[in-house]
Amino acid sequence: MTRQTSSRNKLTWTIAGLLVLTVCTSAAFARGNSEANDPGDEIIATVDGVPITVQEFKRAIQINKPRVMNYFHEKYGAEQVSSFWTTSIGGEVPLDKLQKAAFDESVDIKVRQMVAKEQGVLGDISYRDFLKQLEQENERRAKATAKGQVIYGPIQYNEEAYFAYIMTNAATTVKQKLEEKLRPDEVTLKSFYDQHKKELYAHPGEVKVSIISLSYLDSTQHIDQDKKEQAYKQLKEAETKLAAGVSFAKIAKSYSDPGTEQELIIHLGNVRQNSRSPVARAAESMEPGETSGIIDENGRLYILNCIAKTEPGTAYRSYDEIREQVRKDFIDSKYEEMICHKLSKAVVEVDQDLLNSLQSFESF
């Protein structure tokens, strides 16, 4: 990092050759802020001359609060007490980290808006215009609802949801334009797949099992205790025959309810879903050839036999299977390269006096 000092009380940093950052006094922003009618319209920074307002910065603060709290909780076990934000924890001050994360995100968002504007996707990218659009959209939705017309999405957007909607649509359209321009062929996509398959296309793992299953629900889908006891006796009998060497397939055909599935595939990547399923949890721990005990889940009793297992990361999803996903990932990567390139050349000027005035956490 290099630093130069000028006679106009301005500091210029070149950060890792990526970003030119100028820290100015409030005087440097006097013209930009002179037309502000609301404190939130004050300009806290500019990116290549395009303003970032206090409102935009505060929005980024709110988004990053839970992320920063989670970071300190996971890394240091810190709890959110009254002094949390201003106390040094492991040499890091949460408020400082929050402000840096919010500032970085504000700059990143502004660059994405600038790219979308350059591509003809967005028009006015000021925060004031965004709030005007939000008001107009909610008025339109309210009128449509009153007339009984069909609307898609919420009846009324809040600020955060509408901002996410606008930014997502803008990025999608920019990517569509990028794809039309690049028109990646099969050679390009296959090369991208080969280069990134370890981090993007590793098989999440799966377990394939044969199953024997019996329901113990009555015709109204309620538990029938007598039926459950009978099903349990039948599966204990099935276990005895399996132990005697009768094939699992033959037992399954004889004991399972008619018309039920004979095989099941458990995807190991579905961690949350699998954690709620006794059958999935049992299958996850099995090896090929193993047979489970009796498992009770959602009104049925099961016995599993592991047919095959693919451990996470030991295989890759085939290119032919996920060609369209590879195409999407390729365009996404080119879009991010475009953003990074613009960030690397961006000149960011900061109103240090205004930023200092927001040092109190209560300001947010």
Tab-separated table of C-alpha atoms in Angstrom:
chain	number	residue	atom	x	y	z
A	1	MET	CA	0.000	0.000	0.000
A	2	THR	CA	1.387	3.410	-0.932
A	3	ARG	CA	0.297	6.770	0.454
A	4	GLN	CA	0.784	10.276	-0.841
A	5	THR	CA	0.017	13.526	1.025
A	6	SER	CA	-0.996	16.724	-0.767
A	7	SER	CA	-1.247	20.346	0.364
A	8	ARG	CA	-5.066	20.204	0.163
A	9	ASN	CA	-5.507	17.917	3.174
A	10	LYS	CA	-6.207	14.961	0.899
A	11	LEU	CA	-4.816	11.463	1.311
A	12	THR	CA	-4.662	9.050	-1.594
A	13	TRP	CA	-4.142	5.317	-1.159
A	14	THR	CA	-3.517	2.727	-3.820
A	15	ILE	CA	-4.775	-0.467	-2.204
A	16	ALA	CA	-3.026	-3.597	-3.494
A	17	GLY	CA	-3.108	-2.040	-6.942
A	18	LEU	CA	-6.857	-2.494	-7.023
A	19	LEU	CA	-8.627	0.567	-5.673
A	20	VAL	CA	-7.719	4.220	-5.520
A	21	LEU	CA	-9.252	5.661	-2.359
A	22	THR	CA	-9.231	9.377	-1.584
A	23	VAL	CA	-10.144	10.556	1.909
A	24	CYS	CA	-11.359	14.144	1.822
A	25	THR	CA	-12.741	16.719	4.224
A	26	SER	CA	-16.393	17.735	4.041
A	27	ALA	CA	-15.473	20.759	1.926
A	28	ALA	CA	-14.722	18.461	-0.992
A	29	PHE	CA	-18.361	17.318	-0.902
A	30	ALA	CA	-19.937	20.699	-0.261
A	31	ARG	CA	-21.288	21.053	-3.799
A	32	GLY	CA	-22.714	17.533	-3.864
A	33	ASN	CA	-24.393	17.955	-0.478
A	34	SER	CA	-25.646	21.492	-0.945
A	35	GLU	CA	-28.780	20.225	-2.687
A	36	ALA	CA	-29.562	17.593	-0.069
A	37	ASN	CA	-32.986	18.170	1.496
A	38	ASP	CA	-32.663	15.381	4.002
A	39	PRO	CA	-29.700	14.264	6.137
A	40	GLY	CA	-29.974	10.862	4.490
A	41	ASP	CA	-29.259	12.485	1.125
A	42	GLU	CA	-25.829	13.619	2.283
A	43	ILE	CA	-23.034	12.099	0.240
A	44	ILE	CA	-20.677	9.991	2.318
A	45	ALA	CA	-18.571	8.849	-0.647
A	46	THR	CA	-18.398	8.792	-4.431
A	47	VAL	CA	-17.339	6.059	-6.829
A	48	ASP	CA	-15.913	7.602	-9.986
A	49	GLY	CA	-17.976	10.640	-9.072
A	50	VAL	CA	-21.223	8.694	-8.531
A	51	PRO	CA	-22.614	9.400	-5.030
A	52	ILE	CA	-23.162	6.975	-2.173
A	53	THR	CA	-25.530	8.611	0.303
A	54	VAL	CA	-25.774	8.232	4.048
A	55	GLN	CA	-29.045	6.354	3.521
A	56	GLU	CA	-27.318	3.786	1.324
A	57	PHE	CA	-24.510	3.396	3.842
A	58	LYS	CA	-26.981	2.944	6.708
A	59	ARG	CA	-28.849	0.340	4.663
A	60	ALA	CA	-25.605	-1.609	4.287
A	61	ILE	CA	-25.035	-1.254	8.031
A	62	GLN	CA	-28.384	-2.926	8.776
A	63	ILE	CA	-27.652	-5.767	6.350
A	64	ASN	CA	-24.236	-6.439	7.846
A	65	LYS	CA	-25.182	-6.227	11.528
A	66	PRO	CA	-26.228	-9.897	11.869
A	67	ARG	CA	-23.241	-11.040	9.790
A	68	VAL	CA	-20.787	-9.235	12.066
A	69	MET	CA	-22.533	-10.443	15.224
A	70	ASN	CA	-22.395	-14.015	13.912
A	71	TYR	CA	-18.699	-13.635	13.034
A	72	PHE	CA	-17.737	-12.596	16.579
A	73	HIS	CA	-19.995	-15.211	18.135
A	74	GLU	CA	-18.531	-18.059	16.054
A	75	LYS	CA	-14.890	-16.935	16.216
A	76	TYR	CA	-14.710	-15.687	19.817
A	77	GLY	CA	-17.909	-16.908	21.457
A	78	ALA	CA	-18.837	-13.269	22.038
A	79	GLU	CA	-22.343	-12.455	23.246
A	80	GLN	CA	-24.201	-9.277	22.346
A	81	VAL	CA	-24.014	-7.341	25.604
A	82	SER	CA	-24.457	-3.562	25.837
A	83	SER	CA	-20.749	-2.906	25.236
A	84	PHE	CA	-20.410	-5.454	22.414
A	85	TRP	CA	-20.006	-3.045	19.497
A	86	THR	CA	-17.312	-0.863	21.051
A	87	THR	CA	-15.231	-3.499	22.866
A	88	SER	CA	-12.059	-4.940	21.353
A	89	ILE	CA	-12.504	-8.695	20.999
A	90	GLY	CA	-9.402	-10.627	19.960
A	91	GLY	CA	-7.920	-7.367	18.709
A	92	GLU	CA	-11.020	-6.576	16.594
A	93	VAL	CA	-13.703	-4.007	17.362
A	94	PRO	CA	-17.156	-5.054	16.095
A	95	LEU	CA	-18.208	-1.500	15.193
A	96	ASP	CA	-15.070	-0.973	13.111
A	97	LYS	CA	-15.617	-4.272	11.321
A	98	LEU	CA	-19.275	-3.419	10.752
A	99	GLN	CA	-18.476	-0.026	9.242
A	100	LYS	CA	-15.808	-1.482	6.956
A	101	ALA	CA	-18.121	-4.283	5.796
A	102	ALA	CA	-20.927	-1.774	5.171
A	103	PHE	CA	-18.645	0.601	3.280
A	104	ASP	CA	-17.233	-2.197	1.117
A	105	GLU	CA	-20.736	-3.431	0.342
A	106	SER	CA	-21.939	0.089	-0.471
A	107	VAL	CA	-19.119	0.502	-2.991
A	108	ASP	CA	-19.724	-2.952	-4.481
A	109	ILE	CA	-23.453	-2.289	-4.916
A	110	LYS	CA	-22.806	1.092	-6.494
A	111	VAL	CA	-20.395	-0.453	-8.998
A	112	ARG	CA	-22.996	-3.080	-9.922
A	113	GLN	CA	-25.552	-0.321	-10.437
A	114	MET	CA	-23.066	1.622	-12.567
A	115	VAL	CA	-22.416	-1.442	-14.757
A	116	ALA	CA	-26.167	-1.965	-15.174
A	117	LYS	CA	-26.591	1.684	-16.150
A	118	GLU	CA	-23.726	1.456	-18.660
A	119	GLN	CA	-25.461	-1.578	-20.183
A	120	GLY	CA	-28.724	0.330	-20.511
A	121	VAL	CA	-30.463	-1.817	-17.899
A	122	LEU	CA	-30.927	0.841	-15.198
A	123	GLY	CA	-31.548	4.551	-15.585
A	124	ASP	CA	-31.212	6.790	-12.539
A	125	ILE	CA	-29.243	4.902	-9.885
A	126	SER	CA	-29.606	7.412	-7.060
A	127	TYR	CA	-31.127	6.187	-3.822
A	128	ARG	CA	-33.713	8.972	-3.930
A	129	ASP	CA	-34.942	7.725	-7.304
A	130	PHE	CA	-35.076	4.173	-5.951
A	131	LEU	CA	-37.324	5.325	-3.098
A	132	LYS	CA	-39.552	7.112	-5.616
A	133	GLN	CA	-39.799	3.893	-7.662
A	134	LEU	CA	-40.678	1.948	-4.506
A	135	GLU	CA	-43.477	4.379	-3.670
A	136	GLN	CA	-44.844	4.248	-7.214
A	137	GLU	CA	-44.715	0.447	-7.322
A	138	ASN	CA	-46.554	0.124	-4.011
A	139	GLU	CA	-49.187	2.617	-5.212
A	140	ARG	CA	-49.636	0.552	-8.376
A	141	ARG	CA	-49.999	-2.655	-6.361
A	142	ALA	CA	-52.453	-1.074	-3.942
A	143	LYS	CA	-54.666	0.125	-6.822
A	144	ALA	CA	-54.487	-3.261	-8.555
A	145	THR	CA	-55.422	-5.039	-5.330
A	146	ALA	CA	-58.355	-2.694	-4.758
A	147	LYS	CA	-59.636	-3.522	-8.245
A	148	GLY	CA	-59.290	-7.259	-7.627
A	149	GLN	CA	-56.554	-7.600	-10.235
A	150	VAL	CA	-53.941	-10.347	-10.037
A	151	ILE	CA	-50.511	-9.181	-8.864
A	152	TYR	CA	-47.368	-11.211	-8.530
A	153	GLY	CA	-45.250	-11.042	-5.404
A	154	PRO	CA	-46.208	-9.163	-2.225
A	155	ILE	CA	-49.131	-6.758	-2.030
A	156	GLN	CA	-46.655	-4.153	-0.749
A	157	TYR	CA	-42.857	-4.229	-0.944
A	158	ASN	CA	-40.703	-3.113	1.935
A	159	GLU	CA	-37.544	-1.211	1.105
A	160	GLU	CA	-35.164	-4.155	1.470
A	161	ALA	CA	-37.262	-6.596	-0.574
A	162	TYR	CA	-37.774	-4.131	-3.411
A	163	PHE	CA	-34.093	-3.224	-3.512
A	164	ALA	CA	-33.200	-6.921	-3.743
A	165	TYR	CA	-35.816	-7.331	-6.504
A	166	ILE	CA	-34.406	-4.420	-8.527
A	167	MET	CA	-30.786	-5.529	-8.143
A	168	THR	CA	-31.516	-9.175	-8.936
A	169	ASN	CA	-33.416	-8.272	-12.095
A	170	ALA	CA	-30.703	-5.827	-13.157
A	171	ALA	CA	-27.945	-8.414	-12.703
A	172	THR	CA	-29.981	-11.037	-14.574
A	173	THR	CA	-30.489	-8.721	-17.539
A	174	VAL	CA	-26.818	-7.710	-17.636
A	175	LYS	CA	-25.888	-11.396	-17.662
A	176	GLN	CA	-28.312	-12.062	-20.512
A	177	LYS	CA	-26.647	-9.297	-22.532
A	178	LEU	CA	-23.255	-10.744	-21.633
A	179	GLU	CA	-24.294	-14.200	-22.833
A	180	GLU	CA	-25.558	-12.777	-26.116
A	181	LYS	CA	-22.206	-11.081	-26.589
A	182	LEU	CA	-19.984	-14.018	-25.592
A	183	ARG	CA	-22.051	-16.909	-27.022
A	184	PRO	CA	-19.917	-19.579	-25.290
A	185	ASP	CA	-19.515	-22.756	-27.362
A	186	GLU	CA	-19.144	-26.325	-26.146
A	187	VAL	CA	-15.334	-26.145	-26.129
A	188	THR	CA	-15.422	-23.060	-23.900
A	189	LEU	CA	-17.984	-24.525	-21.526
A	190	LYS	CA	-16.231	-27.887	-21.292
A	191	SER	CA	-12.964	-26.093	-20.532
A	192	PHE	CA	-14.706	-24.094	-17.781
A	193	TYR	CA	-16.148	-27.321	-16.372
A	194	ASP	CA	-12.724	-28.994	-16.286
A	195	GLN	CA	-11.123	-25.984	-14.598
A	196	HIS	CA	-13.776	-25.627	-11.899
A	197	LYS	CA	-15.195	-29.097	-11.363
A	198	LYS	CA	-13.461	-29.603	-8.007
A	199	GLU	CA	-15.040	-26.563	-6.378
A	200	LEU	CA	-18.318	-26.442	-8.323
A	201	TYR	CA	-19.252	-29.886	-9.559
A	202	ALA	CA	-18.079	-32.394	-6.979
A	203	HIS	CA	-20.794	-34.960	-6.325
A	204	PRO	CA	-22.481	-34.150	-2.994
A	205	GLY	CA	-22.662	-37.869	-2.257
A	206	GLU	CA	-25.583	-40.264	-2.064
A	207	VAL	CA	-26.655	-43.565	-0.583
A	208	LYS	CA	-28.840	-45.980	-2.518
A	209	VAL	CA	-30.871	-48.411	-0.423
A	210	SER	CA	-33.408	-51.184	-0.973
A	211	ILE	CA	-36.299	-50.940	1.465
A	212	ILE	CA	-38.917	-53.039	3.161
A	213	SER	CA	-41.736	-50.868	4.511
A	214	LEU	CA	-45.082	-51.379	6.205
A	215	SER	CA	-47.637	-48.712	7.102
A	216	TYR	CA	-49.388	-48.653	10.469
A	217	LEU	CA	-51.869	-45.885	9.633
A	218	ASP	CA	-55.605	-46.480	9.360
A	219	SER	CA	-57.832	-45.332	6.496
A	220	THR	CA	-57.978	-41.791	7.960
A	221	GLN	CA	-54.165	-41.604	8.134
A	222	HIS	CA	-54.087	-41.833	11.918
A	223	ILE	CA	-51.922	-44.224	13.915
A	224	ASP	CA	-53.489	-47.636	14.487
A	225	GLN	CA	-51.624	-49.087	17.452
A	226	ASP	CA	-52.735	-52.664	16.757
A	227	LYS	CA	-51.610	-52.318	13.139
A	228	LYS	CA	-48.266	-50.930	14.316
A	229	GLU	CA	-47.686	-53.903	16.600
A	230	GLN	CA	-48.576	-56.288	13.778
A	231	ALA	CA	-46.226	-54.506	11.358
A	232	TYR	CA	-43.432	-54.680	13.928
A	233	LYS	CA	-43.948	-58.438	14.349
A	234	GLN	CA	-43.844	-58.905	10.581
A	235	LEU	CA	-40.586	-57.007	10.232
A	236	LYS	CA	-39.021	-58.926	13.123
A	237	GLU	CA	-39.943	-62.072	11.206
A	238	ALA	CA	-38.365	-60.562	8.087
A	239	GLU	CA	-35.172	-59.848	10.067
A	240	THR	CA	-35.014	-63.504	11.117
A	241	LYS	CA	-35.276	-64.660	7.498
A	242	LEU	CA	-32.636	-62.139	6.382
A	243	ALA	CA	-30.305	-63.457	9.081
A	244	ALA	CA	-30.925	-66.973	7.735
A	245	GLY	CA	-29.674	-65.889	4.314
A	246	VAL	CA	-32.853	-65.195	2.390
A	247	SER	CA	-32.225	-62.433	-0.136
A	248	PHE	CA	-33.325	-58.909	0.740
A	249	ALA	CA	-35.126	-58.558	-2.610
A	250	LYS	CA	-37.197	-61.646	-1.952
A	251	ILE	CA	-38.091	-60.540	1.580
A	252	ALA	CA	-38.969	-57.047	0.361
A	253	LYS	CA	-41.314	-58.471	-2.233
A	254	SER	CA	-43.015	-60.679	0.348
A	255	TYR	CA	-43.310	-58.249	3.261
A	256	SER	CA	-43.593	-54.691	1.894
A	257	ASP	CA	-46.966	-53.072	1.350
A	258	PRO	CA	-48.108	-53.585	-2.261
A	259	GLY	CA	-47.181	-50.746	-4.591
A	260	THR	CA	-44.572	-49.188	-2.301
A	261	GLU	CA	-41.126	-48.073	-3.479
A	262	GLN	CA	-38.473	-50.784	-3.416
A	263	GLU	CA	-35.482	-48.435	-3.594
A	264	LEU	CA	-34.602	-45.055	-2.158
A	265	ILE	CA	-31.756	-42.617	-2.865
A	266	ILE	CA	-30.603	-40.370	-0.028
A	267	HIS	CA	-28.689	-37.288	-1.188
A	268	LEU	CA	-26.007	-36.530	1.376
A	269	GLY	CA	-25.960	-32.851	0.461
A	270	ASN	CA	-29.483	-32.371	1.863
A	271	VAL	CA	-28.175	-31.966	5.395
A	272	ARG	CA	-31.128	-30.118	6.927
A	273	GLN	CA	-33.745	-32.337	5.301
A	274	ASN	CA	-31.869	-35.536	6.193
A	275	SER	CA	-31.466	-34.445	9.823
A	276	ARG	CA	-35.256	-34.631	10.203
A	277	SER	CA	-35.556	-38.118	8.715
A	278	PRO	CA	-34.697	-41.233	10.766
A	279	VAL	CA	-34.513	-43.224	7.510
A	280	ALA	CA	-32.058	-40.773	5.947
A	281	ARG	CA	-29.918	-40.620	9.092
A	282	ALA	CA	-29.712	-44.403	9.203
A	283	ALA	CA	-28.854	-44.624	5.492
A	284	GLU	CA	-26.092	-42.011	5.824
A	285	SER	CA	-24.170	-44.208	8.252
A	286	MET	CA	-24.505	-47.436	6.251
A	287	GLU	CA	-21.983	-49.089	3.933
A	288	PRO	CA	-22.777	-51.246	0.880
A	289	GLY	CA	-24.093	-54.656	1.948
A	290	GLU	CA	-25.220	-53.495	5.399
A	291	THR	CA	-28.789	-54.005	6.614
A	292	SER	CA	-30.415	-51.705	9.155
A	293	GLY	CA	-32.623	-52.475	12.091
A	294	ILE	CA	-36.291	-51.501	12.155
A	295	ILE	CA	-36.799	-47.749	11.661
A	296	ASP	CA	-39.954	-45.817	12.492
A	297	GLU	CA	-40.812	-42.753	10.402
A	298	ASN	CA	-44.046	-40.971	9.501
A	299	GLY	CA	-46.427	-43.829	10.111
A	300	ARG	CA	-44.285	-46.561	8.532
A	301	LEU	CA	-41.722	-49.095	9.695
A	302	TYR	CA	-38.672	-49.705	7.517
A	303	ILE	CA	-35.734	-52.028	7.065
A	304	LEU	CA	-32.965	-50.778	4.756
A	305	ASN	CA	-30.283	-52.560	2.784
A	306	CYS	CA	-27.462	-50.414	1.419
A	307	ILE	CA	-26.873	-51.114	-2.287
A	308	ALA	CA	-24.304	-48.439	-3.104
A	309	LYS	CA	-22.725	-45.351	-1.613
A	310	THR	CA	-20.888	-42.380	-3.119
A	311	GLU	CA	-18.965	-40.348	-0.557
A	312	PRO	CA	-19.023	-36.545	-0.964
A	313	GLY	CA	-16.253	-35.260	-3.213
A	314	THR	CA	-15.191	-38.655	-4.521
A	315	ALA	CA	-16.891	-38.213	-7.897
A	316	TYR	CA	-18.052	-35.406	-10.163
A	317	ARG	CA	-21.374	-34.714	-11.788
A	318	SER	CA	-20.951	-35.318	-15.502
A	319	TYR	CA	-20.742	-32.388	-17.903
A	320	ASP	CA	-23.607	-33.753	-20.018
A	321	GLU	CA	-25.818	-33.947	-16.930
A	322	ILE	CA	-25.270	-30.316	-15.911
A	323	ARG	CA	-24.450	-28.530	-19.178
A	324	GLU	CA	-26.957	-25.720	-18.535
A	325	GLN	CA	-25.664	-25.210	-15.003
A	326	VAL	CA	-22.135	-24.927	-16.416
A	327	ARG	CA	-23.352	-22.325	-18.899
A	328	LYS	CA	-24.959	-20.319	-16.081
A	329	ASP	CA	-21.829	-20.581	-13.925
A	330	PHE	CA	-19.641	-19.476	-16.831
A	331	ILE	CA	-21.744	-16.352	-17.427
A	332	ASP	CA	-21.880	-15.654	-13.679
A	333	SER	CA	-18.084	-15.817	-13.544
A	334	LYS	CA	-17.748	-13.418	-16.473
A	335	TYR	CA	-20.169	-11.028	-14.818
A	336	GLU	CA	-18.153	-11.087	-11.593
A	337	GLU	CA	-14.967	-10.511	-13.607
A	338	MET	CA	-16.631	-7.431	-15.117
A	339	ILE	CA	-17.510	-6.136	-11.640
A	340	CYS	CA	-14.013	-6.835	-10.281
A	341	HIS	CA	-12.417	-5.086	-13.245
A	342	LYS	CA	-14.485	-1.954	-12.671
A	343	LEU	CA	-13.767	-2.073	-8.935
A	344	SER	CA	-10.046	-2.375	-9.632
A	345	LYS	CA	-10.076	0.904	-11.530
A	346	ALA	CA	-12.606	2.769	-9.405
A	347	VAL	CA	-11.663	5.982	-7.624
A	348	VAL	CA	-13.507	6.143	-4.315
A	349	GLU	CA	-13.618	9.463	-2.458
A	350	VAL	CA	-14.755	9.480	1.163
A	351	ASP	CA	-16.115	12.351	3.232
A	352	GLN	CA	-14.071	11.513	6.291
A	353	ASP	CA	-15.668	14.213	8.462
A	354	LEU	CA	-19.147	12.877	7.731
A	355	LEU	CA	-18.010	9.295	8.276
A	356	ASN	CA	-16.454	10.290	11.607
A	357	SER	CA	-19.733	11.912	12.640
A	358	LEU	CA	-21.391	8.513	12.237
A	359	GLN	CA	-18.959	6.684	14.514
A	360	SER	CA	-21.581	6.281	17.250
A	361	PHE	CA	-23.476	3.014	16.878
A	362	GLU	CA	-26.652	4.889	17.812
A	363	SER	CA	-26.304	6.749	14.498
A	364	PHE	CA	-27.386	3.581	12.730
